[in-house]
Tab-separated table of C-alpha atoms in Angstrom:
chain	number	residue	atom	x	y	z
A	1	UNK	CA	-30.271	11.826	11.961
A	2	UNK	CA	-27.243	11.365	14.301
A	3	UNK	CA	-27.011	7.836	13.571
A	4	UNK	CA	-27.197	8.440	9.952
A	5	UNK	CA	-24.366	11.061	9.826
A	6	UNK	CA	-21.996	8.423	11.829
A	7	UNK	CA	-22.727	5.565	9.202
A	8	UNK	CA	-21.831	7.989	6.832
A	9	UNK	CA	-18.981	10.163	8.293
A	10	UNK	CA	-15.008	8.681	7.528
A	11	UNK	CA	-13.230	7.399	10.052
A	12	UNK	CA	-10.669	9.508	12.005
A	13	UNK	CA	-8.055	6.671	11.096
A	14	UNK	CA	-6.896	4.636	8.456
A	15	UNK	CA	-5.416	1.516	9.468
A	16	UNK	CA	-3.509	0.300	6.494
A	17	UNK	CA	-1.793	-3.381	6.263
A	18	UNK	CA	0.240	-3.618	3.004
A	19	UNK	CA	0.470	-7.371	1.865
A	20	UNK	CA	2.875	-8.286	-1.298
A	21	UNK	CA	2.848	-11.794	-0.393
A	22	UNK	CA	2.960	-13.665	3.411
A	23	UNK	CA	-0.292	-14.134	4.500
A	24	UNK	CA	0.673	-15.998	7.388
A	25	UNK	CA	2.644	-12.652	8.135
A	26	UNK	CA	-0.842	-10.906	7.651
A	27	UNK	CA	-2.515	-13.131	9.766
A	28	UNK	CA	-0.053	-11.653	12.806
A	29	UNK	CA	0.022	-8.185	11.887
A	30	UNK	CA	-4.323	-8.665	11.617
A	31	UNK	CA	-4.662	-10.297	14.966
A	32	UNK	CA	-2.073	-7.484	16.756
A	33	UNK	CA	-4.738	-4.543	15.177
A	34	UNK	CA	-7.916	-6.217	15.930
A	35	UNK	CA	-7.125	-6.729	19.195
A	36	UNK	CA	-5.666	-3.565	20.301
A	37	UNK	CA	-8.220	-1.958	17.641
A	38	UNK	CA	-8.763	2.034	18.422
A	39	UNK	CA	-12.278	3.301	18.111
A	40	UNK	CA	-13.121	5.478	15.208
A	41	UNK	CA	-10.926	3.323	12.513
A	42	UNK	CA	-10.959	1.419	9.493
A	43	UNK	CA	-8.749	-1.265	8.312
A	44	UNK	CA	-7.573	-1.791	5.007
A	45	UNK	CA	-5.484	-4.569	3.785
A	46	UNK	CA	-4.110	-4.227	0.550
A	47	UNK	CA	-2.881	-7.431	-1.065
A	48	UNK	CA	-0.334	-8.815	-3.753
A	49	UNK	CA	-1.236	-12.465	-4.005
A	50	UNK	CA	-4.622	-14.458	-2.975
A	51	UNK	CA	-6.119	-14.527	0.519
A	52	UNK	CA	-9.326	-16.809	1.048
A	53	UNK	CA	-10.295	-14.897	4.382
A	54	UNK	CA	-10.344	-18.465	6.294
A	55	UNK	CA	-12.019	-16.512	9.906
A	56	UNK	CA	-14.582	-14.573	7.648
A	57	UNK	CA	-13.364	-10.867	8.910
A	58	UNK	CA	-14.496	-8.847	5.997
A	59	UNK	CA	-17.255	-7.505	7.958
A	60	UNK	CA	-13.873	-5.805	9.511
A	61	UNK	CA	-11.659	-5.685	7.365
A	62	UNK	CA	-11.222	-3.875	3.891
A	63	UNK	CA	-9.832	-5.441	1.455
A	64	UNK	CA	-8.039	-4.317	-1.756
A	65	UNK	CA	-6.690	-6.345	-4.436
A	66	UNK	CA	-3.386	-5.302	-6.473
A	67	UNK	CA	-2.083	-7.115	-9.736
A	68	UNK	CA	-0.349	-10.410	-8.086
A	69	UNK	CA	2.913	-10.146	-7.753
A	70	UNK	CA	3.022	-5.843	-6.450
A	71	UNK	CA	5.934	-5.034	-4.562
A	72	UNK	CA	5.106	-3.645	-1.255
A	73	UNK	CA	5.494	0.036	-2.723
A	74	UNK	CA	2.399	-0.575	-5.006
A	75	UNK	CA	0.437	-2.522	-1.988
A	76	UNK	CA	0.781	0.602	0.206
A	77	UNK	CA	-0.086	3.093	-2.911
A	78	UNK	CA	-3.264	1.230	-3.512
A	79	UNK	CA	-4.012	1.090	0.538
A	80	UNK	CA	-3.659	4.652	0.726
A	81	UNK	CA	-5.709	5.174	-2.214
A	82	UNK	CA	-8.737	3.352	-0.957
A	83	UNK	CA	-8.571	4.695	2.637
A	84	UNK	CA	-10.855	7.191	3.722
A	85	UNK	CA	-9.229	8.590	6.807
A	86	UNK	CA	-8.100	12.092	8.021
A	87	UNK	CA	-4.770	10.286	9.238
A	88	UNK	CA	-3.286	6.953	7.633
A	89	UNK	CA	-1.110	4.434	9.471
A	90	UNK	CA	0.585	2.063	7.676
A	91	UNK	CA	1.628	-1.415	9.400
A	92	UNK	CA	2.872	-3.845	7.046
A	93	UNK	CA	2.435	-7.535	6.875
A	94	UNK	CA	4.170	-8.912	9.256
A	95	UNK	CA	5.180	-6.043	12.227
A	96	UNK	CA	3.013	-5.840	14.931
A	97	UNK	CA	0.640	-3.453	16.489
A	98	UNK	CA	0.970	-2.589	21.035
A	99	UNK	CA	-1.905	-1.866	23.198
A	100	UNK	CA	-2.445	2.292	22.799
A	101	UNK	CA	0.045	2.424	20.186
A	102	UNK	CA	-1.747	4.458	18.084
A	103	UNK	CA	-2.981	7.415	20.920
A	104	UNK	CA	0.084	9.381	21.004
A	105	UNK	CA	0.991	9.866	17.418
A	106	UNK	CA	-3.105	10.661	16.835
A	107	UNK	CA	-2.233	13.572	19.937
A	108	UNK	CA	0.433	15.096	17.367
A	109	UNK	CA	-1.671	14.782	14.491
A	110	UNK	CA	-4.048	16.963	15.395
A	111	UNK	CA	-1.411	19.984	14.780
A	112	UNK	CA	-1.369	20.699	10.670
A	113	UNK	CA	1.914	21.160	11.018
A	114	UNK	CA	2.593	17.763	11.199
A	115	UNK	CA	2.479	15.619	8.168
A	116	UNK	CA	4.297	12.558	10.077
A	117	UNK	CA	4.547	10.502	13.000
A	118	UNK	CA	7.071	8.058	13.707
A	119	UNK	CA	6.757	5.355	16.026
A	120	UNK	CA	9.447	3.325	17.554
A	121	UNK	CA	9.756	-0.726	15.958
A	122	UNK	CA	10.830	-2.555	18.815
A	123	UNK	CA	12.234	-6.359	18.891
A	124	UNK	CA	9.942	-9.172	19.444
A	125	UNK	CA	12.028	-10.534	21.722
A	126	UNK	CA	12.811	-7.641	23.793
A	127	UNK	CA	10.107	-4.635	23.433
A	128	UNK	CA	12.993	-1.939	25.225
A	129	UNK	CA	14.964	-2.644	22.019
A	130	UNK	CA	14.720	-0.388	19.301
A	131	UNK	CA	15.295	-1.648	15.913
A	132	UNK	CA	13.408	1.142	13.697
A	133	UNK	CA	13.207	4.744	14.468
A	134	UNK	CA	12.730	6.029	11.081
A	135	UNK	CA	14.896	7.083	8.489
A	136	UNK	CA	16.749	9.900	6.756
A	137	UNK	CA	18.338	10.521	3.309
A	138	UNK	CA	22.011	12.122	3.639
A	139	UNK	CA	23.398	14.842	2.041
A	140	UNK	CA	24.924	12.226	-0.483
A	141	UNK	CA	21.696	10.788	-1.130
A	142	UNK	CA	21.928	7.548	1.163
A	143	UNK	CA	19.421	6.151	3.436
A	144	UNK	CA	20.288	6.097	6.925
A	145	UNK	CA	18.617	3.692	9.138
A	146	UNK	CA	17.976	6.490	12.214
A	147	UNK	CA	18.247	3.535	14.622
A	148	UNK	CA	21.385	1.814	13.385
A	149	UNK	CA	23.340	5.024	13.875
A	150	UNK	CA	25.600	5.096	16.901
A	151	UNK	CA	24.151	8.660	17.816
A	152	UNK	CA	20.806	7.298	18.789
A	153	UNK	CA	22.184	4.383	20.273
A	154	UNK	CA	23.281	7.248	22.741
A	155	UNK	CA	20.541	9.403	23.036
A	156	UNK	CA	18.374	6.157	23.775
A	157	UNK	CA	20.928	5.186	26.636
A	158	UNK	CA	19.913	8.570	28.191
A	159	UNK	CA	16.227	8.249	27.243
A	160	UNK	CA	16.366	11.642	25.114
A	161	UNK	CA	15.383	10.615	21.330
A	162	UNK	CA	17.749	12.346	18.501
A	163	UNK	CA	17.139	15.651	17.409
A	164	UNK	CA	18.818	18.053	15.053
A	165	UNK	CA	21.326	15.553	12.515
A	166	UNK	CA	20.115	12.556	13.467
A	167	UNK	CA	16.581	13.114	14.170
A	168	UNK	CA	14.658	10.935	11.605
A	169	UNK	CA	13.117	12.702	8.426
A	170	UNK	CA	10.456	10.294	7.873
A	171	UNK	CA	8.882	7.150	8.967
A	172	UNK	CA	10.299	4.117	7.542
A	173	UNK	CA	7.872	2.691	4.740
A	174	UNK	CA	6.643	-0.621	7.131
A	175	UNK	CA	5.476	1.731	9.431
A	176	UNK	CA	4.517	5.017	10.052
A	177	UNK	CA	1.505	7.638	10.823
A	178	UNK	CA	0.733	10.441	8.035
A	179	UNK	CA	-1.598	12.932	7.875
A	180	UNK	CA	-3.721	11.803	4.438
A	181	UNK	CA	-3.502	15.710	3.164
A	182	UNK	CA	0.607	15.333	3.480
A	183	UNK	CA	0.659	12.516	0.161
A	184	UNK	CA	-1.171	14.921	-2.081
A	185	UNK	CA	2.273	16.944	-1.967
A	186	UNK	CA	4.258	13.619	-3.029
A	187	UNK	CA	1.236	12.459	-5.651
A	188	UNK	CA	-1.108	10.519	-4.214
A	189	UNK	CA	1.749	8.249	-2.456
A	190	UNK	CA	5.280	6.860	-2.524
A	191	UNK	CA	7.020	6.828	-5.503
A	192	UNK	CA	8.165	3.034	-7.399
A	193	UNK	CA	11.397	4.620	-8.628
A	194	UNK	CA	13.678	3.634	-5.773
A	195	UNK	CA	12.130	0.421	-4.959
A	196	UNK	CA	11.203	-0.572	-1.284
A	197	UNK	CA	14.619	-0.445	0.044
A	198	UNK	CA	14.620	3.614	-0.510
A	199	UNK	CA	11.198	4.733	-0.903
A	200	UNK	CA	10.844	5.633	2.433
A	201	UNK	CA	14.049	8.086	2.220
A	202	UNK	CA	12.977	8.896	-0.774
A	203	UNK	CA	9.571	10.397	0.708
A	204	UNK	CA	11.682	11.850	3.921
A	205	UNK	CA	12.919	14.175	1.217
A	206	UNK	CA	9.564	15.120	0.001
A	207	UNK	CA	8.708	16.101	3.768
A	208	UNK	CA	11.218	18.098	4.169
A	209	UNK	CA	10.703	20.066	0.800
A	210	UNK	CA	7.178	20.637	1.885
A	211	UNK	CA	8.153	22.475	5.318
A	212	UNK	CA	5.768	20.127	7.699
A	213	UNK	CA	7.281	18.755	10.588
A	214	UNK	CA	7.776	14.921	11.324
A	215	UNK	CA	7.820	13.852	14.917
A	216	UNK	CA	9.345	10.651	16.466
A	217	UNK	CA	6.971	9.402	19.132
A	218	UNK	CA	8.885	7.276	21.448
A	219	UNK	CA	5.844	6.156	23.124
A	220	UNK	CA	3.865	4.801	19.977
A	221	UNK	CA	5.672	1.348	19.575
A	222	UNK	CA	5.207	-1.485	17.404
A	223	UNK	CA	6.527	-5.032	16.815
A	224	UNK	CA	8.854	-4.935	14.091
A	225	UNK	CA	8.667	-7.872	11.520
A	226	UNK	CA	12.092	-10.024	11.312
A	227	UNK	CA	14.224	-7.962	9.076
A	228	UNK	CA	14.519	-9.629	5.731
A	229	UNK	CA	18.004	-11.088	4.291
A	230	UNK	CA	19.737	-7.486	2.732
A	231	UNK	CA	20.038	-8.047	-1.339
A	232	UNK	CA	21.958	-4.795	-1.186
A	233	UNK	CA	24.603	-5.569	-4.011
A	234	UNK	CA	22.011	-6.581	-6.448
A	235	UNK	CA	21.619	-4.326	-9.389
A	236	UNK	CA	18.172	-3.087	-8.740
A	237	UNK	CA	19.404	-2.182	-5.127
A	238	UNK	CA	22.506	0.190	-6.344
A	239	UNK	CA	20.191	1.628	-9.152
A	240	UNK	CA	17.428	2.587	-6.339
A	241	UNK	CA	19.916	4.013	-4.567
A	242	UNK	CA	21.444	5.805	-7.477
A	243	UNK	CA	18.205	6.902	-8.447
A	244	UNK	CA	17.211	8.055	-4.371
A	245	UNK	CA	20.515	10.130	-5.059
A	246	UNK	CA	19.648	11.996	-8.019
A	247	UNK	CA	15.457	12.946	-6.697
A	248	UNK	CA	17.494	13.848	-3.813
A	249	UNK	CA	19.764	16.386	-5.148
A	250	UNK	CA	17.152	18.566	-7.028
A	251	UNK	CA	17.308	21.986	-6.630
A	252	UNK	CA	20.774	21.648	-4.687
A	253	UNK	CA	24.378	22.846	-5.793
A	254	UNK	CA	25.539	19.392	-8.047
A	255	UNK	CA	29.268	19.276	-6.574
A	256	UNK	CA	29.151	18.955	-2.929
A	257	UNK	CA	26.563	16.387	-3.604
A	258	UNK	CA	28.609	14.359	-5.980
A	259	UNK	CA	31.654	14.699	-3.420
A	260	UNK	CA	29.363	13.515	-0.449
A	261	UNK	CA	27.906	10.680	-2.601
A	262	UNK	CA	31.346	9.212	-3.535
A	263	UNK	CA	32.771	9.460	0.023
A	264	UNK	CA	29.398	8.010	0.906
């Protein structure tokens, strides 16, 4: 009977490995997990584009199919959606898992309180540098890179992580722990509207509307992917952001928020 109920029970964790489009960046990201694998897990990669499975891990591995060509928004939606775990980690193609990475930010989870863990992306080059640390959506309705801001550049010299103002609101979209329950309050996921350059902030927001606590976990690292070239002046990266302003604004006072968006 207690064998059946174990074949049948979900897994404590949801490992899930969002793919638009570079398998050979899914082939790293795969190899990182399933050798630092935690017990009690499933992994779930969710792809945009064709993957032949060339070392036959599907006994494994999960894997979804999206439409080819889904953005890495859509990828994660549909790995959420098909995972099966109390607590989802998301690790896209490309960043890298650590031995035990996943033990501390499990610890927090066990608190209801806590709809989010973020763990530090370190370089790949140099795991004591922090490149990712989560993010945050200003009072103008920007997205702040938590570990691009001077503040933390600080508080990491004196190995204290930010609190208060520059604490992070939210993991960044790449990577992050969540508690499964905490994306029924954002539907089922991250929203498309601001693209993947803001939907991150853009769910930071919805944390902090639903009163649940995120936590950065200094000692759950990853290996962040190279970042990618910034297209930041295109026009479907200032309408993101204009659109990341607006969700962000709603229920506030319209003025100061206009003011802080312009000087932003």
């Amino acid at each position: 009977m207690t064998d059946e109920f174990d074949r049948v029970r979900p897994p404590r964790l949801s490992i899930v490995i969002p793919t638009p489009a570079d398998t050979a960046a899914l082939e790293e990201t795969l190899v990182s997990v399933l050798e630092n694998r935690p017990d009690d897990c499933e992994i779930v990669v969710a792809l945009g584009c064709e993957y032949s499975d060339p070392w036959n891990i599907r006994e494994e591995v999960r894997f979804v199919q999206a439409p080819s060509g889904s953005s890495l928004v859509s990828c994660t939606n549909l790995g959420i959606a098909a995972s099966e775990g109390a607590v989802v980690h998301i690790l896209a193609a490309g960043w890298r898992a650590t031995e035990g990475w996943t033990d501390p930010a499990m610890d927090w989870l066990e608190d209801d309180a806590v709809a989010a863990v973020v763990p530090l992306g370190v370089a790949a080059d140099d795991h004591d540098r922090v490149v990712s640390a989560g993010v945050r959506c200003a009072s103008g309705g920007r997205r702040i890179s938590v570990a691009t801001d001077r503040t933390w550049k600080q508080a990491r010299a004196s190995a204290c992580p930010p609190t208060g103002a520059t604490a992070p609101m939210g993991p960044v979209l790449e990577a992050g722990f969540w508690r499964a329950d905490a994306f029924e309050f954002a539907g089922r996921g991250f929203s498309t509207a601001c693209g993947a350059t803001s939907a991150d902030a853009d769910m930071a927001v919805t944390l902090a509307r639903s009163g649940r606590e995120v936590v950065l976990e200094p000692h759950s690292r990853v290996v962040a992917a190279p970042e990618r070239k910034a297209t930041a002046r295109s026009f479907a990266a200032g309408l993101h952001a204009e659109r990341l302003f607006w969700r962000s604004i709603a229920g506030q006072s319209l003025l100061p928020a206009l003011v802080l968006h312009l000087l932003e």
